[in-house]
Short mmCIF file of C-alpha atoms in Angstrom, two decimals:
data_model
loop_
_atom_site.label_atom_id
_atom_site.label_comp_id
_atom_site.label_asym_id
_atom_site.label_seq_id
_atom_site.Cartn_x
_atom_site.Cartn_y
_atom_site.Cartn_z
CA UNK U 1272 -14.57 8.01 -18.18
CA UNK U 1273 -16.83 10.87 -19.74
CA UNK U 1274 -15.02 14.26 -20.23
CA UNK U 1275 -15.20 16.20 -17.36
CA UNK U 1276 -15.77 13.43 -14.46
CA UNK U 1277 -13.21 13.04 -11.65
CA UNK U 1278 -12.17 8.93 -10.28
CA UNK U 1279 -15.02 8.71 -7.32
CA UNK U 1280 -12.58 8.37 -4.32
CA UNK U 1281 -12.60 5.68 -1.30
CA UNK U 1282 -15.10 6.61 1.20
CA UNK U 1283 -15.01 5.75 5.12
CA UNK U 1284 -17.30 2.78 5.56
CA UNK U 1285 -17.77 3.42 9.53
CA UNK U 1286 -20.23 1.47 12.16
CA UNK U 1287 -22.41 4.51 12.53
CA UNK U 1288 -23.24 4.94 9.08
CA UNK U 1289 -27.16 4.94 8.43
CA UNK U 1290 -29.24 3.07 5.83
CA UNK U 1291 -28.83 6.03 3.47
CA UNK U 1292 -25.39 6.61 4.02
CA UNK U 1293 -24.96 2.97 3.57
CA UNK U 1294 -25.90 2.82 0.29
CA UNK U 1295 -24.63 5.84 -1.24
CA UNK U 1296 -20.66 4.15 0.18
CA UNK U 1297 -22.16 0.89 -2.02
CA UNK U 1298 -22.56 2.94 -4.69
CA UNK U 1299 -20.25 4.76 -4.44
CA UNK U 1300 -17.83 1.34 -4.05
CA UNK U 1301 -19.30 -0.14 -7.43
CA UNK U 1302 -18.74 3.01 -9.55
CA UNK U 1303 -15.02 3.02 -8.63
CA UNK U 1304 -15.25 -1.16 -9.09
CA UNK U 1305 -16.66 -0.41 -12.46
CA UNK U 1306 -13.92 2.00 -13.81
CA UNK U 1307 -10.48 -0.10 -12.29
CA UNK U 1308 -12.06 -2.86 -14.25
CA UNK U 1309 -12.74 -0.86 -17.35
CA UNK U 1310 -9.18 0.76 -17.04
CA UNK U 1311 -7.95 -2.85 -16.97
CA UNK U 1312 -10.21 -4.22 -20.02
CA UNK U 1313 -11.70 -6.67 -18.10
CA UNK U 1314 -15.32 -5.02 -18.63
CA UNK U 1315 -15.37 -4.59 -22.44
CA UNK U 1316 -18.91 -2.92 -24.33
CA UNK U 1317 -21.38 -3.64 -21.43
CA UNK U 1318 -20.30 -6.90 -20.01
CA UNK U 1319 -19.26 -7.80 -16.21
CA UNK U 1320 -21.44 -7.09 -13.04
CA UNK U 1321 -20.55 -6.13 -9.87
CA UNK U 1322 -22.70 -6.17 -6.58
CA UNK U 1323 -22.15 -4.82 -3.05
CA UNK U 1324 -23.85 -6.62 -0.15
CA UNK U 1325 -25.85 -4.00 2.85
CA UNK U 1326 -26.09 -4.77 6.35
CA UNK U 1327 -29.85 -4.78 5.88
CA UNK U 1328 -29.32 -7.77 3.33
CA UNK U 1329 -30.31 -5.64 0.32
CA UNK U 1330 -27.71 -6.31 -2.80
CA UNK U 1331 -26.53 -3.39 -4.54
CA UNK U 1332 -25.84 -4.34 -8.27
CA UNK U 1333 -25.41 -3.17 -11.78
CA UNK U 1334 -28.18 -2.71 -13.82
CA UNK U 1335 -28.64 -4.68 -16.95
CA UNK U 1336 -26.56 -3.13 -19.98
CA UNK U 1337 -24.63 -0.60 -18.54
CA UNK U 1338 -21.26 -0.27 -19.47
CA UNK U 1339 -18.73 -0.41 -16.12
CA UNK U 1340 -16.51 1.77 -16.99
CA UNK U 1341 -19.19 4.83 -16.61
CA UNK U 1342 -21.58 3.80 -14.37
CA UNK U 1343 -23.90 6.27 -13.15
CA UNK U 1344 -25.75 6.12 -9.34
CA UNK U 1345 -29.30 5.53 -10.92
CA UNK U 1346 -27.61 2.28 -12.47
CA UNK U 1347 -27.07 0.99 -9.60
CA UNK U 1348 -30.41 -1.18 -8.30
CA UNK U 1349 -31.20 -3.44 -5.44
CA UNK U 1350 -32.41 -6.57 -4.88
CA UNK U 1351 -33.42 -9.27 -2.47
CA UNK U 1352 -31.66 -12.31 -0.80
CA UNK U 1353 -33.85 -13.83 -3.71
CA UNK U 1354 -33.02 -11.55 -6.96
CA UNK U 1355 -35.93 -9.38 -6.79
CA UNK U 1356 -35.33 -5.61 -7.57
CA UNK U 1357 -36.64 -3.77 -4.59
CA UNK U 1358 -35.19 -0.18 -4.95
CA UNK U 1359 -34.75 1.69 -8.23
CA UNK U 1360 -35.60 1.14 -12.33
CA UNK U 1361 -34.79 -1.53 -14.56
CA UNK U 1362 -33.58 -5.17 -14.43
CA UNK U 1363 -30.82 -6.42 -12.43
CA UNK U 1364 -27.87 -8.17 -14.53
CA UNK U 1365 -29.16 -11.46 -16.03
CA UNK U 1366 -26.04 -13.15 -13.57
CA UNK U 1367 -27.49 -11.79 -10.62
CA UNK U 1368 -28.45 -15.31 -9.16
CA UNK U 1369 -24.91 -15.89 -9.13
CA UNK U 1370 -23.97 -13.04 -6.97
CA UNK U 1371 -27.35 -14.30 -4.64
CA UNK U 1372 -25.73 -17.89 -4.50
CA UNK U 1373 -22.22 -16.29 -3.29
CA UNK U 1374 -24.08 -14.05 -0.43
CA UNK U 1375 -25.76 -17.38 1.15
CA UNK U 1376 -22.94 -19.33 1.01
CA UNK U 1377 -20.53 -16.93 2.24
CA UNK U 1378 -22.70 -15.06 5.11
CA UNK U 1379 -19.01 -12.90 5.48
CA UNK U 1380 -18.94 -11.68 1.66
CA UNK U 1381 -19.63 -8.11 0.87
CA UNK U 1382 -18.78 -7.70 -2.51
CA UNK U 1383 -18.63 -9.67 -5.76
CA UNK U 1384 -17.22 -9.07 -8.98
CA UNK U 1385 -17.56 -10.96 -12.37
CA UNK U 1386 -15.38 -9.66 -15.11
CA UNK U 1387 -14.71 -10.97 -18.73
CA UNK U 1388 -10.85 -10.52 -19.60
CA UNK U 1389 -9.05 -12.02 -22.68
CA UNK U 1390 -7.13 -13.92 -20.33
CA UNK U 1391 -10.03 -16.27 -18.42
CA UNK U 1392 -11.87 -16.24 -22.05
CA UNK U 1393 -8.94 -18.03 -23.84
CA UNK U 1394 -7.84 -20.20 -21.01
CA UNK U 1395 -11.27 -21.40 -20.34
CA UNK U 1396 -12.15 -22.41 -23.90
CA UNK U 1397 -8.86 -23.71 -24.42
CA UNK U 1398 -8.49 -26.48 -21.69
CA UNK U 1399 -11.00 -28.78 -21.30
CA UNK U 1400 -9.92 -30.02 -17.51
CA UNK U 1401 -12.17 -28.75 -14.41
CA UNK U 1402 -9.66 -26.50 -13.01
CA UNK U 1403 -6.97 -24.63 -13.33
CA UNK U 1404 -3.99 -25.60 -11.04
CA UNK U 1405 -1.96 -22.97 -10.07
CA UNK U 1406 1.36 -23.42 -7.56
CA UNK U 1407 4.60 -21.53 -7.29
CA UNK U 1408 3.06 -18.14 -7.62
CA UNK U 1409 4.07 -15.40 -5.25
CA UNK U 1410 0.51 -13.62 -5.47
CA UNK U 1411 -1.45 -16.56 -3.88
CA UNK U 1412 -0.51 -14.87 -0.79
CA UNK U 1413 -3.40 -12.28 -1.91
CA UNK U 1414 -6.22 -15.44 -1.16
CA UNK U 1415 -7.41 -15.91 2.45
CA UNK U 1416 -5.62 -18.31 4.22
CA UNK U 1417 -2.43 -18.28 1.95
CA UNK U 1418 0.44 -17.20 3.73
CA UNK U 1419 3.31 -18.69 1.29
CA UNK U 1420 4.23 -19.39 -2.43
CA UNK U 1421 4.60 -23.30 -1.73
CA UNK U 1422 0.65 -23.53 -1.95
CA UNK U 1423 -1.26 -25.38 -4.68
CA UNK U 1424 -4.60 -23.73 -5.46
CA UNK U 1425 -7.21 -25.33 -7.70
CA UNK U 1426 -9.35 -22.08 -9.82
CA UNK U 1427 -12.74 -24.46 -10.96
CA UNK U 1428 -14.03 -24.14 -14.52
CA UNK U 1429 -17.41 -24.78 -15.40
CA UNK U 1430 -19.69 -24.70 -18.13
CA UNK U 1431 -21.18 -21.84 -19.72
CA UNK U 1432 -25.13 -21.75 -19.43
CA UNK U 1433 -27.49 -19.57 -20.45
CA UNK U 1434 -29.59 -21.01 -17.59
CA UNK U 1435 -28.50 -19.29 -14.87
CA UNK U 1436 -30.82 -21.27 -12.35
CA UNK U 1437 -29.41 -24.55 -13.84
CA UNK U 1438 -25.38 -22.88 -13.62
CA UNK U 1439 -26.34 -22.00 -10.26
CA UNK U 1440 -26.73 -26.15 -9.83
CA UNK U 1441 -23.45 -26.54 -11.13
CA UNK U 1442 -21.94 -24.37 -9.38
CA UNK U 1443 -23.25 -24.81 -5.92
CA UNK U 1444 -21.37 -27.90 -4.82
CA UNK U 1445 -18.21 -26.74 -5.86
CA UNK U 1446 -18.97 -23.34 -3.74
CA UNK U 1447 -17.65 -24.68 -0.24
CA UNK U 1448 -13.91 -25.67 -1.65
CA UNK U 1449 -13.64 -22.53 -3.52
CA UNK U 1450 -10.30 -20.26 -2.37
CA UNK U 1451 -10.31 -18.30 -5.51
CA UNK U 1452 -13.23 -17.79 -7.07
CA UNK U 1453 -14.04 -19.80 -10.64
CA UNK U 1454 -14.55 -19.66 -14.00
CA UNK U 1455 -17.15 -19.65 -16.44
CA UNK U 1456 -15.70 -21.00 -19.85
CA UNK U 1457 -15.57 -18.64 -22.34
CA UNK U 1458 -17.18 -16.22 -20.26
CA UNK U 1459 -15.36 -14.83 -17.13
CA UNK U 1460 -14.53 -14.95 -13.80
CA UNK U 1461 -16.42 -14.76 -10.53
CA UNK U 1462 -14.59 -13.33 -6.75
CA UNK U 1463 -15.64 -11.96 -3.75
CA UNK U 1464 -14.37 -10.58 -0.50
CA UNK U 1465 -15.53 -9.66 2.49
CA UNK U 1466 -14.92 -5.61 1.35
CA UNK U 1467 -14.51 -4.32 -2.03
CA UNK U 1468 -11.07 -3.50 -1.48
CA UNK U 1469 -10.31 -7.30 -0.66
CA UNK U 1470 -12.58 -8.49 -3.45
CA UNK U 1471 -10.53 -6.14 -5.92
CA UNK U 1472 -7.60 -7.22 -5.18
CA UNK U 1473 -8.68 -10.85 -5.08
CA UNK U 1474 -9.44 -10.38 -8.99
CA UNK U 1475 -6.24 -7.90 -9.64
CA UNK U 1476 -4.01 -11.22 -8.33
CA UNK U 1477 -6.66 -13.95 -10.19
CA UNK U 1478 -6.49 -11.73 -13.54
CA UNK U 1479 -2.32 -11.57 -13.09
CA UNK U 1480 -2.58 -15.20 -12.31
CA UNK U 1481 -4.36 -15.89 -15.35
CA UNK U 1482 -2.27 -13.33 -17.66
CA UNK U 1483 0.87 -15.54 -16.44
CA UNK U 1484 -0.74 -18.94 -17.36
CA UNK U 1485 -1.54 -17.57 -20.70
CA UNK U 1486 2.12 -16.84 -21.22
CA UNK U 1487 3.47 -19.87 -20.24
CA UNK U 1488 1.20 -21.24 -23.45
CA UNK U 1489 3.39 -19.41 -25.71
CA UNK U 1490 6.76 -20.42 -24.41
CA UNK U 1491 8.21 -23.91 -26.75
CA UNK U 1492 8.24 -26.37 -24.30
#
Protein backbone atom coordinates (compact mmCIF):
# COMPACT_ATOMS: atom_id res chain seq x y z
CA UNK A 1 0.00 0.00 0.00
CA UNK A 2 1.65 3.53 -0.76
CA UNK A 3 2.98 5.38 2.38
CA UNK A 4 0.48 7.28 3.85
CA UNK A 5 -2.90 5.42 2.60
CA UNK A 6 -5.30 3.89 5.15
CA UNK A 7 -7.16 -0.05 4.21
CA UNK A 8 -10.52 1.46 2.39
CA UNK A 9 -13.12 0.05 4.90
CA UNK A 10 -16.51 -2.03 4.17
CA UNK A 11 -19.18 0.24 3.13
CA UNK A 12 -23.12 -0.30 3.63
CA UNK A 13 -24.41 -1.55 0.30
CA UNK A 14 -28.24 -0.53 1.12
CA UNK A 15 -31.51 -0.70 -1.34
CA UNK A 16 -31.70 3.05 -1.51
CA UNK A 17 -28.40 3.65 -2.74
CA UNK A 18 -28.38 5.71 -6.14
CA UNK A 19 -26.49 5.10 -9.40
CA UNK A 20 -23.64 7.23 -8.06
CA UNK A 21 -23.54 5.92 -4.79
CA UNK A 22 -23.64 2.59 -6.39
CA UNK A 23 -20.61 2.78 -7.97
CA UNK A 24 -18.42 4.56 -5.72
CA UNK A 25 -19.47 1.08 -2.97
CA UNK A 26 -18.10 -0.99 -6.37
CA UNK A 27 -15.23 0.79 -6.24
CA UNK A 28 -14.80 1.11 -3.34
CA UNK A 29 -15.38 -3.05 -3.00
CA UNK A 30 -12.56 -3.71 -5.73
CA UNK A 31 -9.89 -1.48 -4.12
CA UNK A 32 -10.20 -3.40 -0.82
CA UNK A 33 -10.49 -6.83 -3.26
CA UNK A 34 -7.30 -5.64 -4.78
CA UNK A 35 -5.15 -5.16 -1.58
CA UNK A 36 -6.45 -8.68 0.54
CA UNK A 37 -5.24 -10.27 -2.62
CA UNK A 38 -2.00 -8.41 -2.85
CA UNK A 39 -1.47 -8.93 1.01
CA UNK A 40 -1.95 -12.63 0.20
CA UNK A 41 0.43 -12.75 -3.06
CA UNK A 42 -2.08 -13.90 -5.13
CA UNK A 43 -1.85 -10.60 -7.39
CA UNK A 44 1.91 -10.44 -8.07
CA UNK A 45 3.48 -7.25 -10.56
CA UNK A 46 0.16 -6.36 -12.34
CA UNK A 47 -1.61 -9.60 -12.80
CA UNK A 48 -5.29 -10.69 -11.56
CA UNK A 49 -8.59 -8.74 -12.30
CA UNK A 50 -11.38 -8.22 -10.37
CA UNK A 51 -14.93 -6.92 -11.45
CA UNK A 52 -18.05 -5.86 -9.52
CA UNK A 53 -21.44 -6.30 -11.21
CA UNK A 54 -24.24 -2.84 -10.87
CA UNK A 55 -27.81 -3.16 -10.69
CA UNK A 56 -27.95 -1.18 -13.92
CA UNK A 57 -25.88 -4.13 -15.57
CA UNK A 58 -22.75 -1.99 -15.97
CA UNK A 59 -19.42 -4.12 -14.84
CA UNK A 60 -17.05 -2.40 -12.75
CA UNK A 61 -13.47 -3.79 -13.49
CA UNK A 62 -9.79 -3.24 -13.30
CA UNK A 63 -8.16 -1.49 -15.83
CA UNK A 64 -5.52 -3.08 -17.91
CA UNK A 65 -1.98 -3.07 -16.06
CA UNK A 66 -2.66 -1.89 -12.85
CA UNK A 67 -1.18 -3.47 -10.08
CA UNK A 68 -4.06 -4.75 -7.31
CA UNK A 69 -2.51 -4.16 -4.54
CA UNK A 70 -2.78 -0.11 -5.12
CA UNK A 71 -5.50 0.43 -7.13
CA UNK A 72 -6.64 3.82 -7.52
CA UNK A 73 -10.66 4.91 -8.29
CA UNK A 74 -9.78 6.22 -11.89
CA UNK A 75 -8.55 2.49 -12.49
CA UNK A 76 -11.48 1.28 -12.07
CA UNK A 77 -13.63 1.32 -15.67
CA UNK A 78 -16.92 0.00 -16.85
CA UNK A 79 -18.17 -1.95 -19.33
CA UNK A 80 -21.12 -3.54 -21.02
CA UNK A 81 -22.99 -6.95 -20.75
CA UNK A 82 -20.75 -7.23 -23.99
CA UNK A 83 -17.07 -5.94 -22.86
CA UNK A 84 -17.33 -2.54 -24.12
CA UNK A 85 -15.85 0.27 -21.86
CA UNK A 86 -18.64 2.69 -21.34
CA UNK A 87 -17.46 4.92 -18.38
CA UNK A 88 -13.89 6.07 -17.79
CA UNK A 89 -10.13 5.81 -19.68
CA UNK A 90 -8.28 3.01 -20.86
CA UNK A 91 -8.82 -0.70 -21.70
CA UNK A 92 -10.55 -3.12 -19.61
CA UNK A 93 -8.33 -6.29 -18.51
CA UNK A 94 -7.63 -8.46 -21.61
CA UNK A 95 -9.81 -11.41 -19.34
CA UNK A 96 -12.68 -9.32 -19.19
CA UNK A 97 -14.84 -11.69 -21.48
CA UNK A 98 -14.42 -14.06 -18.82
CA UNK A 99 -15.90 -12.04 -16.11
CA UNK A 100 -18.91 -11.16 -19.04
CA UNK A 101 -19.39 -15.04 -19.51
CA UNK A 102 -19.75 -15.51 -15.50
CA UNK A 103 -22.45 -12.45 -15.27
CA UNK A 104 -24.81 -14.26 -18.02
CA UNK A 105 -24.56 -17.42 -16.71
CA UNK A 106 -24.98 -16.63 -13.21
CA UNK A 107 -27.80 -13.71 -13.41
CA UNK A 108 -27.22 -13.85 -9.17
CA UNK A 109 -23.29 -13.09 -9.33
CA UNK A 110 -22.03 -9.75 -8.24
CA UNK A 111 -18.54 -10.06 -8.08
CA UNK A 112 -15.68 -12.00 -9.68
CA UNK A 113 -12.22 -12.44 -8.91
CA UNK A 114 -9.29 -14.04 -10.92
CA UNK A 115 -6.07 -14.27 -9.05
CA UNK A 116 -2.66 -15.95 -9.96
CA UNK A 117 -1.13 -17.69 -6.72
CA UNK A 118 1.90 -20.10 -6.68
CA UNK A 119 -0.41 -22.59 -5.54
CA UNK A 120 -3.12 -22.91 -8.72
CA UNK A 121 0.14 -22.11 -11.04
CA UNK A 122 2.04 -25.29 -9.92
CA UNK A 123 -0.91 -27.54 -9.49
CA UNK A 124 -2.29 -26.67 -12.81
CA UNK A 125 0.86 -27.26 -14.84
CA UNK A 126 1.67 -30.15 -12.89
CA UNK A 127 -1.40 -32.52 -13.40
CA UNK A 128 -2.55 -33.09 -16.58
CA UNK A 129 -6.28 -34.49 -15.48
CA UNK A 130 -9.44 -32.03 -16.01
CA UNK A 131 -10.04 -31.40 -12.47
CA UNK A 132 -8.99 -31.29 -9.34
CA UNK A 133 -10.91 -33.56 -6.87
CA UNK A 134 -11.10 -32.38 -3.62
CA UNK A 135 -13.10 -34.39 -0.54
CA UNK A 136 -12.55 -34.52 3.18
CA UNK A 137 -11.90 -30.86 3.57
CA UNK A 138 -13.59 -28.95 6.33
CA UNK A 139 -13.63 -25.56 4.24
CA UNK A 140 -15.97 -26.89 1.46
CA UNK A 141 -18.55 -25.79 3.79
CA UNK A 142 -17.48 -22.13 2.47
CA UNK A 143 -19.18 -23.24 -1.33
CA UNK A 144 -22.96 -22.78 -1.75
CA UNK A 145 -24.81 -25.65 -1.10
CA UNK A 146 -22.10 -27.47 1.05
CA UNK A 147 -23.20 -27.99 4.39
CA UNK A 148 -20.62 -30.93 5.46
CA UNK A 149 -16.97 -32.24 5.05
CA UNK A 150 -18.25 -35.69 3.50
CA UNK A 151 -18.70 -33.77 0.05
CA UNK A 152 -16.64 -34.47 -3.08
CA UNK A 153 -16.13 -31.34 -5.17
CA UNK A 154 -14.63 -31.42 -8.66
CA UNK A 155 -12.35 -27.66 -9.23
CA UNK A 156 -12.16 -27.91 -13.52
CA UNK A 157 -8.85 -27.16 -15.21
CA UNK A 158 -8.63 -25.94 -18.54
CA UNK A 159 -6.31 -24.81 -21.00
CA UNK A 160 -4.52 -21.70 -21.12
CA UNK A 161 -5.41 -19.49 -24.29
CA UNK A 162 -4.42 -16.44 -25.35
CA UNK A 163 -7.77 -16.37 -27.20
CA UNK A 164 -9.96 -15.34 -24.81
CA UNK A 165 -13.11 -15.62 -27.20
CA UNK A 166 -11.98 -19.23 -28.04
CA UNK A 167 -11.29 -19.97 -23.79
CA UNK A 168 -14.56 -18.52 -23.39
CA UNK A 169 -15.74 -21.77 -25.74
CA UNK A 170 -14.03 -23.94 -23.51
CA UNK A 171 -15.13 -22.81 -20.76
CA UNK A 172 -18.77 -22.28 -21.31
CA UNK A 173 -20.07 -25.83 -21.09
CA UNK A 174 -18.37 -26.60 -18.10
CA UNK A 175 -19.98 -23.21 -16.53
CA UNK A 176 -23.41 -24.84 -15.34
CA UNK A 177 -21.62 -27.75 -13.05
CA UNK A 178 -19.23 -25.37 -11.63
CA UNK A 179 -19.45 -25.17 -7.45
CA UNK A 180 -16.06 -23.70 -7.14
CA UNK A 181 -14.91 -21.80 -9.66
CA UNK A 182 -11.90 -23.27 -12.14
CA UNK A 183 -8.69 -23.08 -13.24
CA UNK A 184 -6.72 -21.82 -15.93
CA UNK A 185 -3.40 -23.94 -16.17
CA UNK A 186 -0.56 -22.16 -15.41
CA UNK A 187 -2.43 -19.14 -15.04
CA UNK A 188 -4.96 -18.76 -12.13
CA UNK A 189 -8.09 -19.11 -10.76
CA UNK A 190 -11.54 -17.74 -11.51
CA UNK A 191 -14.70 -17.30 -8.43
CA UNK A 192 -17.55 -15.40 -7.93
CA UNK A 193 -20.29 -14.73 -5.45
CA UNK A 194 -23.23 -13.16 -5.28
CA UNK A 195 -21.34 -10.14 -2.95
CA UNK A 196 -17.77 -9.48 -2.70
CA UNK A 197 -17.64 -10.59 0.70
CA UNK A 198 -18.95 -14.15 -0.44
CA UNK A 199 -16.78 -14.10 -3.54
CA UNK A 200 -13.67 -13.37 -1.19
CA UNK A 201 -14.11 -15.81 0.85
CA UNK A 202 -14.99 -18.28 -1.88
CA UNK A 203 -11.22 -17.70 -3.13
CA UNK A 204 -9.67 -17.37 0.65
CA UNK A 205 -11.15 -21.28 1.09
CA UNK A 206 -10.21 -22.27 -2.92
CA UNK A 207 -6.55 -20.69 -2.38
CA UNK A 208 -6.31 -22.77 1.26
CA UNK A 209 -7.72 -25.64 -0.64
CA UNK A 210 -5.16 -25.44 -3.14
CA UNK A 211 -2.15 -24.54 -0.61
CA UNK A 212 -3.22 -28.01 1.13
CA UNK A 213 -3.14 -30.07 -2.15
CA UNK A 214 0.22 -28.68 -2.85
CA UNK A 215 1.41 -30.06 0.44
CA UNK A 216 0.16 -33.27 0.23
CA UNK A 217 2.71 -33.40 -3.06
CA UNK A 218 5.56 -33.17 -0.81
CA UNK A 219 4.65 -35.75 1.75
CA UNK A 220 6.57 -39.60 0.65
CA UNK A 221 3.78 -41.55 -0.04
Amino acid sequence: MPEGSAPVQDLPFPEVLGVGAEWDVAVCDIVRAGQRLDRHGWVPATAGNLSHRLRDGRIAITRSGCHKGFLTGDEVIAVDAGGAVVQGEGRPSAETLLHTQIYAKFPEAAAVLHGHSVASTVLSLALREDALVFSGFELLKVFEGQHTHDTTLRLPLVDNDQDIARLCTVVEPLLPAMSMGYVIRGHGVYVWGNSMDVALARLEGLEFLLACKLEQRRIPA
